[in-house]
Amino acid sequence: MAYGLTRLLRTEEDWSDLLCFLAELDPEPLRSALRLAPGAVAVRREARVAGGRADLVVLLDGAERAVLEVKIGAGVHGEQFAAYDAWAESKGVPAADRHLVGPNTDPVPNQPAHWSRRLTVPGLLAGWNRSTDDLARLLSVRALRQFTRFEAELTGPADRVSDVLSDALRLRRLAGITQATAPPGTVFAARQRSRAGNPNICAWRPTEDGYAVTELQRLNPRTGTGTPFEIRLMVQTPQATSAANGALADRRRDWLARSSFVRYAGPGVRALVAEPEGDGFKKKPGAKGHPRYYGYEGGGHGSSVLLNAAVDLDDMVTAFAAALRYLATYPAR
């Protein structure tokens, strides 16, 4: 069953599905967690609200009493919580009964300050550990064990992680730590996703040329890459075209080079980087345009700083914090 649950519980949606299923098997633990009065408890999954769909809406005797939005790996995006608030106000659901449910108490990127962070996924799961329903009790015990493994993996060696959700949890905690100590003027992206869809952290600083950008990204696929994570150092112009970004990268090659960053960061970071003496640019002889830079069409262009396979969370904090400081050294004209 452990392997089966690992395959079935791979995304935030899967964990929300499980919480809904457990509540259908036995609603009493959810009633207790939400401090609801006696009555008939029901749960709506992916409940349609004005402008979006809430993960879980809990009803007591047919009336909406609480809303739960589960955020395990991703951050808050768009205006989803504004839509949920408007719906909750129309139903008389107070702010104390609007729950942003995370894997732990780590900040969720761009989280709404007035939503409750009292509930966590493992805390909710634990409520069914003594359920009178045999299936609910068995599932909750196994799922909680799996979640505990995620928590343990997020701090350990990157190449020992068994699930991408552990990587997402690692990056969320890393983002919170490094954002708290980043140099003034550093801007962090609200969404924890790269342009390729992979979990990442992206930050930038305005410059005279446009923007200096750094991004820490989980590589996809993990297997066969030699390292699970890389840091990208990039420049981007206000025009945000490949040609303009490539031309700017041509002018800033020395600053963008991996070796330049490593020299700046010092021996502590050097030990964490694969091929620290390299420039980190792509090598595609004969290609047109600016193929020697890592980056995105319409996004930044620059170098790749591959991290060694066995880096742990503390190592990644050290390396990415150095990259954030390095942005502030971007040369003025």
JSON list of N, CA and C in Angstrom, two decimals, residues 203-247:
[
{"chain": "A", "resi": 203, "resn": "ALA", "atom": "N", "xyz": [13.93, 35.52, -8.66]},
{"chain": "A", "resi": 203, "resn": "ALA", "atom": "CA", "xyz": [14.06, 36.85, -8.08]},
{"chain": "A", "resi": 203, "resn": "ALA", "atom": "C", "xyz": [14.84, 37.74, -9.05]},
{"chain": "A", "resi": 204, "resn": "TRP", "atom": "N", "xyz": [14.64, 39.04, -8.95]},
{"chain": "A", "resi": 204, "resn": "TRP", "atom": "CA", "xyz": [15.33, 39.95, -9.86]},
{"chain": "A", "resi": 204, "resn": "TRP", "atom": "C", "xyz": [15.52, 41.32, -9.21]},
{"chain": "A", "resi": 205, "resn": "ARG", "atom": "N", "xyz": [16.36, 42.12, -9.87]},
{"chain": "A", "resi": 205, "resn": "ARG", "atom": "CA", "xyz": [16.59, 43.51, -9.48]},
{"chain": "A", "resi": 205, "resn": "ARG", "atom": "C", "xyz": [16.53, 44.37, -10.72]},
{"chain": "A", "resi": 206, "resn": "PRO", "atom": "N", "xyz": [15.89, 45.55, -10.66]},
{"chain": "A", "resi": 206, "resn": "PRO", "atom": "CA", "xyz": [15.94, 46.48, -11.78]},
{"chain": "A", "resi": 206, "resn": "PRO", "atom": "C", "xyz": [17.37, 46.99, -11.98]},
{"chain": "A", "resi": 207, "resn": "THR", "atom": "N", "xyz": [17.77, 47.16, -13.25]},
{"chain": "A", "resi": 207, "resn": "THR", "atom": "CA", "xyz": [19.08, 47.69, -13.59]},
{"chain": "A", "resi": 207, "resn": "THR", "atom": "C", "xyz": [18.91, 48.78, -14.64]},
{"chain": "A", "resi": 208, "resn": "GLU", "atom": "N", "xyz": [20.01, 49.44, -14.99]},
{"chain": "A", "resi": 208, "resn": "GLU", "atom": "CA", "xyz": [19.95, 50.43, -16.05]},
{"chain": "A", "resi": 208, "resn": "GLU", "atom": "C", "xyz": [19.63, 49.80, -17.40]},
{"chain": "A", "resi": 209, "resn": "ASP", "atom": "N", "xyz": [19.94, 48.52, -17.56]},
{"chain": "A", "resi": 209, "resn": "ASP", "atom": "CA", "xyz": [19.69, 47.82, -18.82]},
{"chain": "A", "resi": 209, "resn": "ASP", "atom": "C", "xyz": [18.33, 47.12, -18.86]},
{"chain": "A", "resi": 210, "resn": "GLY", "atom": "N", "xyz": [17.72, 46.94, -17.70]},
{"chain": "A", "resi": 210, "resn": "GLY", "atom": "CA", "xyz": [16.48, 46.17, -17.63]},
{"chain": "A", "resi": 210, "resn": "GLY", "atom": "C", "xyz": [16.40, 45.47, -16.29]},
{"chain": "A", "resi": 211, "resn": "TYR", "atom": "N", "xyz": [16.79, 44.17, -16.28]},
{"chain": "A", "resi": 211, "resn": "TYR", "atom": "CA", "xyz": [16.71, 43.39, -15.05]},
{"chain": "A", "resi": 211, "resn": "TYR", "atom": "C", "xyz": [17.88, 42.40, -14.97]},
{"chain": "A", "resi": 212, "resn": "ALA", "atom": "N", "xyz": [18.37, 42.21, -13.75]},
{"chain": "A", "resi": 212, "resn": "ALA", "atom": "CA", "xyz": [19.28, 41.11, -13.45]},
{"chain": "A", "resi": 212, "resn": "ALA", "atom": "C", "xyz": [18.47, 40.07, -12.70]},
{"chain": "A", "resi": 213, "resn": "VAL", "atom": "N", "xyz": [18.51, 38.83, -13.18]},
{"chain": "A", "resi": 213, "resn": "VAL", "atom": "CA", "xyz": [17.58, 37.80, -12.71]},
{"chain": "A", "resi": 213, "resn": "VAL", "atom": "C", "xyz": [18.36, 36.59, -12.22]},
{"chain": "A", "resi": 214, "resn": "THR", "atom": "N", "xyz": [17.91, 36.00, -11.14]},
{"chain": "A", "resi": 214, "resn": "THR", "atom": "CA", "xyz": [18.42, 34.69, -10.74]},
{"chain": "A", "resi": 214, "resn": "THR", "atom": "C", "xyz": [17.25, 33.77, -10.46]},
{"chain": "A", "resi": 215, "resn": "GLU", "atom": "N", "xyz": [17.45, 32.51, -10.79]},
{"chain": "A", "resi": 215, "resn": "GLU", "atom": "CA", "xyz": [16.38, 31.52, -10.65]},
{"chain": "A", "resi": 215, "resn": "GLU", "atom": "C", "xyz": [16.99, 30.22, -10.17]},
{"chain": "A", "resi": 216, "resn": "LEU", "atom": "N", "xyz": [16.40, 29.62, -9.15]},
{"chain": "A", "resi": 216, "resn": "LEU", "atom": "CA", "xyz": [16.79, 28.29, -8.70]},
{"chain": "A", "resi": 216, "resn": "LEU", "atom": "C", "xyz": [15.68, 27.33, -9.12]},
{"chain": "A", "resi": 217, "resn": "GLN", "atom": "N", "xyz": [16.04, 26.32, -9.88]},
{"chain": "A", "resi": 217, "resn": "GLN", "atom": "CA", "xyz": [15.04, 25.48, -10.52]},
{"chain": "A", "resi": 217, "resn": "GLN", "atom": "C", "xyz": [15.34, 24.00, -10.33]},
{"chain": "A", "resi": 218, "resn": "ARG", "atom": "N", "xyz": [14.29, 23.24, -10.08]},
{"chain": "A", "resi": 218, "resn": "ARG", "atom": "CA", "xyz": [14.41, 21.79, -10.11]},
{"chain": "A", "resi": 218, "resn": "ARG", "atom": "C", "xyz": [14.40, 21.35, -11.56]},
{"chain": "A", "resi": 219, "resn": "LEU", "atom": "N", "xyz": [15.43, 20.61, -11.95]},
{"chain": "A", "resi": 219, "resn": "LEU", "atom": "CA", "xyz": [15.53, 20.17, -13.33]},
{"chain": "A", "resi": 219, "resn": "LEU", "atom": "C", "xyz": [14.54, 19.04, -13.61]},
{"chain": "A", "resi": 220, "resn": "ASN", "atom": "N", "xyz": [14.07, 18.97, -14.82]},
{"chain": "A", "resi": 220, "resn": "ASN", "atom": "CA", "xyz": [13.08, 17.97, -15.20]},
{"chain": "A", "resi": 220, "resn": "ASN", "atom": "C", "xyz": [13.49, 17.32, -16.52]},
{"chain": "A", "resi": 221, "resn": "PRO", "atom": "N", "xyz": [13.61, 16.01, -16.61]},
{"chain": "A", "resi": 221, "resn": "PRO", "atom": "CA", "xyz": [13.38, 15.09, -15.49]},
{"chain": "A", "resi": 221, "resn": "PRO", "atom": "C", "xyz": [14.58, 15.04, -14.56]},
{"chain": "A", "resi": 222, "resn": "ARG", "atom": "N", "xyz": [14.34, 14.60, -13.31]},
{"chain": "A", "resi": 222, "resn": "ARG", "atom": "CA", "xyz": [15.44, 14.54, -12.34]},
{"chain": "A", "resi": 222, "resn": "ARG", "atom": "C", "xyz": [16.45, 13.46, -12.75]},
{"chain": "A", "resi": 223, "resn": "THR", "atom": "N", "xyz": [15.95, 12.31, -13.20]},
{"chain": "A", "resi": 223, "resn": "THR", "atom": "CA", "xyz": [16.84, 11.20, -13.51]},
{"chain": "A", "resi": 223, "resn": "THR", "atom": "C", "xyz": [17.67, 11.51, -14.74]},
{"chain": "A", "resi": 224, "resn": "GLY", "atom": "N", "xyz": [18.95, 11.19, -14.68]},
{"chain": "A", "resi": 224, "resn": "GLY", "atom": "CA", "xyz": [19.82, 11.35, -15.84]},
{"chain": "A", "resi": 224, "resn": "GLY", "atom": "C", "xyz": [20.43, 12.72, -15.98]},
{"chain": "A", "resi": 225, "resn": "THR", "atom": "N", "xyz": [20.08, 13.67, -15.10]},
{"chain": "A", "resi": 225, "resn": "THR", "atom": "CA", "xyz": [20.61, 15.02, -15.24]},
{"chain": "A", "resi": 225, "resn": "THR", "atom": "C", "xyz": [21.97, 15.16, -14.57]},
{"chain": "A", "resi": 226, "resn": "GLY", "atom": "N", "xyz": [22.30, 14.26, -13.63]},
{"chain": "A", "resi": 226, "resn": "GLY", "atom": "CA", "xyz": [23.54, 14.39, -12.89]},
{"chain": "A", "resi": 226, "resn": "GLY", "atom": "C", "xyz": [23.40, 15.30, -11.69]},
{"chain": "A", "resi": 227, "resn": "THR", "atom": "N", "xyz": [22.41, 16.15, -11.68]},
{"chain": "A", "resi": 227, "resn": "THR", "atom": "CA", "xyz": [22.12, 17.02, -10.55]},
{"chain": "A", "resi": 227, "resn": "THR", "atom": "C", "xyz": [20.65, 17.39, -10.60]},
{"chain": "A", "resi": 228, "resn": "PRO", "atom": "N", "xyz": [19.97, 17.44, -9.46]},
{"chain": "A", "resi": 228, "resn": "PRO", "atom": "CA", "xyz": [18.54, 17.79, -9.47]},
{"chain": "A", "resi": 228, "resn": "PRO", "atom": "C", "xyz": [18.27, 19.28, -9.62]},
{"chain": "A", "resi": 229, "resn": "PHE", "atom": "N", "xyz": [19.21, 20.16, -9.28]},
{"chain": "A", "resi": 229, "resn": "PHE", "atom": "CA", "xyz": [18.93, 21.58, -9.23]},
{"chain": "A", "resi": 229, "resn": "PHE", "atom": "C", "xyz": [20.02, 22.40, -9.92]},
{"chain": "A", "resi": 230, "resn": "GLU", "atom": "N", "xyz": [19.59, 23.55, -10.45]},
{"chain": "A", "resi": 230, "resn": "GLU", "atom": "CA", "xyz": [20.54, 24.52, -10.98]},
{"chain": "A", "resi": 230, "resn": "GLU", "atom": "C", "xyz": [20.09, 25.92, -10.60]},
{"chain": "A", "resi": 231, "resn": "ILE", "atom": "N", "xyz": [21.06, 26.82, -10.56]},
{"chain": "A", "resi": 231, "resn": "ILE", "atom": "CA", "xyz": [20.80, 28.25, -10.43]},
{"chain": "A", "resi": 231, "resn": "ILE", "atom": "C", "xyz": [21.09, 28.88, -11.78]},
{"chain": "A", "resi": 232, "resn": "ARG", "atom": "N", "xyz": [20.19, 29.72, -12.25]},
{"chain": "A", "resi": 232, "resn": "ARG", "atom": "CA", "xyz": [20.45, 30.47, -13.48]},
{"chain": "A", "resi": 232, "resn": "ARG", "atom": "C", "xyz": [20.69, 31.93, -13.15]},
{"chain": "A", "resi": 233, "resn": "LEU", "atom": "N", "xyz": [21.69, 32.50, -13.80]},
{"chain": "A", "resi": 233, "resn": "LEU", "atom": "CA", "xyz": [21.97, 33.93, -13.73]},
{"chain": "A", "resi": 233, "resn": "LEU", "atom": "C", "xyz": [21.66, 34.52, -15.09]},
{"chain": "A", "resi": 234, "resn": "MET", "atom": "N", "xyz": [20.73, 35.47, -15.14]},
{"chain": "A", "resi": 234, "resn": "MET", "atom": "CA", "xyz": [20.25, 35.94, -16.43]},
{"chain": "A", "resi": 234, "resn": "MET", "atom": "C", "xyz": [20.09, 37.46, -16.44]},
{"chain": "A", "resi": 235, "resn": "VAL", "atom": "N", "xyz": [20.06, 38.00, -17.65]},
{"chain": "A", "resi": 235, "resn": "VAL", "atom": "CA", "xyz": [19.70, 39.41, -17.85]},
{"chain": "A", "resi": 235, "resn": "VAL", "atom": "C", "xyz": [18.49, 39.46, -18.76]},
{"chain": "A", "resi": 236, "resn": "GLN", "atom": "N", "xyz": [17.69, 40.49, -18.58]},
{"chain": "A", "resi": 236, "resn": "GLN", "atom": "CA", "xyz": [16.50, 40.65, -19.40]},
{"chain": "A", "resi": 236, "resn": "GLN", "atom": "C", "xyz": [16.28, 42.12, -19.70]},
{"chain": "A", "resi": 237, "resn": "THR", "atom": "N", "xyz": [15.93, 42.42, -20.93]},
{"chain": "A", "resi": 237, "resn": "THR", "atom": "CA", "xyz": [15.68, 43.79, -21.35]},
{"chain": "A", "resi": 237, "resn": "THR", "atom": "C", "xyz": [14.21, 44.14, -21.18]},
{"chain": "A", "resi": 238, "resn": "PRO", "atom": "N", "xyz": [13.87, 45.43, -21.15]},
{"chain": "A", "resi": 238, "resn": "PRO", "atom": "CA", "xyz": [12.45, 45.81, -21.10]},
{"chain": "A", "resi": 238, "resn": "PRO", "atom": "C", "xyz": [11.67, 45.28, -22.31]},
{"chain": "A", "resi": 239, "resn": "GLN", "atom": "N", "xyz": [12.34, 45.16, -23.48]},
{"chain": "A", "resi": 239, "resn": "GLN", "atom": "CA", "xyz": [11.65, 44.63, -24.66]},
{"chain": "A", "resi": 239, "resn": "GLN", "atom": "C", "xyz": [11.32, 43.15, -24.52]},
{"chain": "A", "resi": 240, "resn": "ALA", "atom": "N", "xyz": [12.11, 42.44, -23.74]},
{"chain": "A", "resi": 240, "resn": "ALA", "atom": "CA", "xyz": [11.90, 41.01, -23.45]},
{"chain": "A", "resi": 240, "resn": "ALA", "atom": "C", "xyz": [11.80, 40.17, -24.71]},
{"chain": "A", "resi": 241, "resn": "THR", "atom": "N", "xyz": [12.63, 40.47, -25.70]},
{"chain": "A", "resi": 241, "resn": "THR", "atom": "CA", "xyz": [12.70, 39.63, -26.89]},
{"chain": "A", "resi": 241, "resn": "THR", "atom": "C", "xyz": [14.00, 38.83, -26.85]},
{"chain": "A", "resi": 242, "resn": "SER", "atom": "N", "xyz": [14.03, 37.71, -27.55]},
{"chain": "A", "resi": 242, "resn": "SER", "atom": "CA", "xyz": [15.21, 36.88, -27.55]},
{"chain": "A", "resi": 242, "resn": "SER", "atom": "C", "xyz": [16.42, 37.64, -28.11]},
{"chain": "A", "resi": 243, "resn": "ALA", "atom": "N", "xyz": [16.20, 38.39, -29.18]},
{"chain": "A", "resi": 243, "resn": "ALA", "atom": "CA", "xyz": [17.30, 39.13, -29.81]},
{"chain": "A", "resi": 243, "resn": "ALA", "atom": "C", "xyz": [17.86, 40.19, -28.85]},
{"chain": "A", "resi": 244, "resn": "ALA", "atom": "N", "xyz": [16.97, 40.95, -28.21]},
{"chain": "A", "resi": 244, "resn": "ALA", "atom": "CA", "xyz": [17.43, 42.01, -27.31]},
{"chain": "A", "resi": 244, "resn": "ALA", "atom": "C", "xyz": [18.10, 41.42, -26.08]},
{"chain": "A", "resi": 245, "resn": "ASN", "atom": "N", "xyz": [17.52, 40.36, -25.53]},
{"chain": "A", "resi": 245, "resn": "ASN", "atom": "CA", "xyz": [18.13, 39.73, -24.36]},
{"chain": "A", "resi": 245, "resn": "ASN", "atom": "C", "xyz": [19.49, 39.12, -24.70]},
{"chain": "A", "resi": 246, "resn": "GLY", "atom": "N", "xyz": [19.58, 38.50, -25.88]},
{"chain": "A", "resi": 246, "resn": "GLY", "atom": "CA", "xyz": [20.84, 37.92, -26.30]},
{"chain": "A", "resi": 246, "resn": "GLY", "atom": "C", "xyz": [21.91, 38.97, -26.50]},
{"chain": "A", "resi": 247, "resn": "ALA", "atom": "N", "xyz": [21.52, 40.11, -27.07]},
{"chain": "A", "resi": 247, "resn": "ALA", "atom": "CA", "xyz": [22.49, 41.18, -27.28]},
{"chain": "A", "resi": 247, "resn": "ALA", "atom": "C", "xyz": [22.99, 41.73, -25.94]}
]
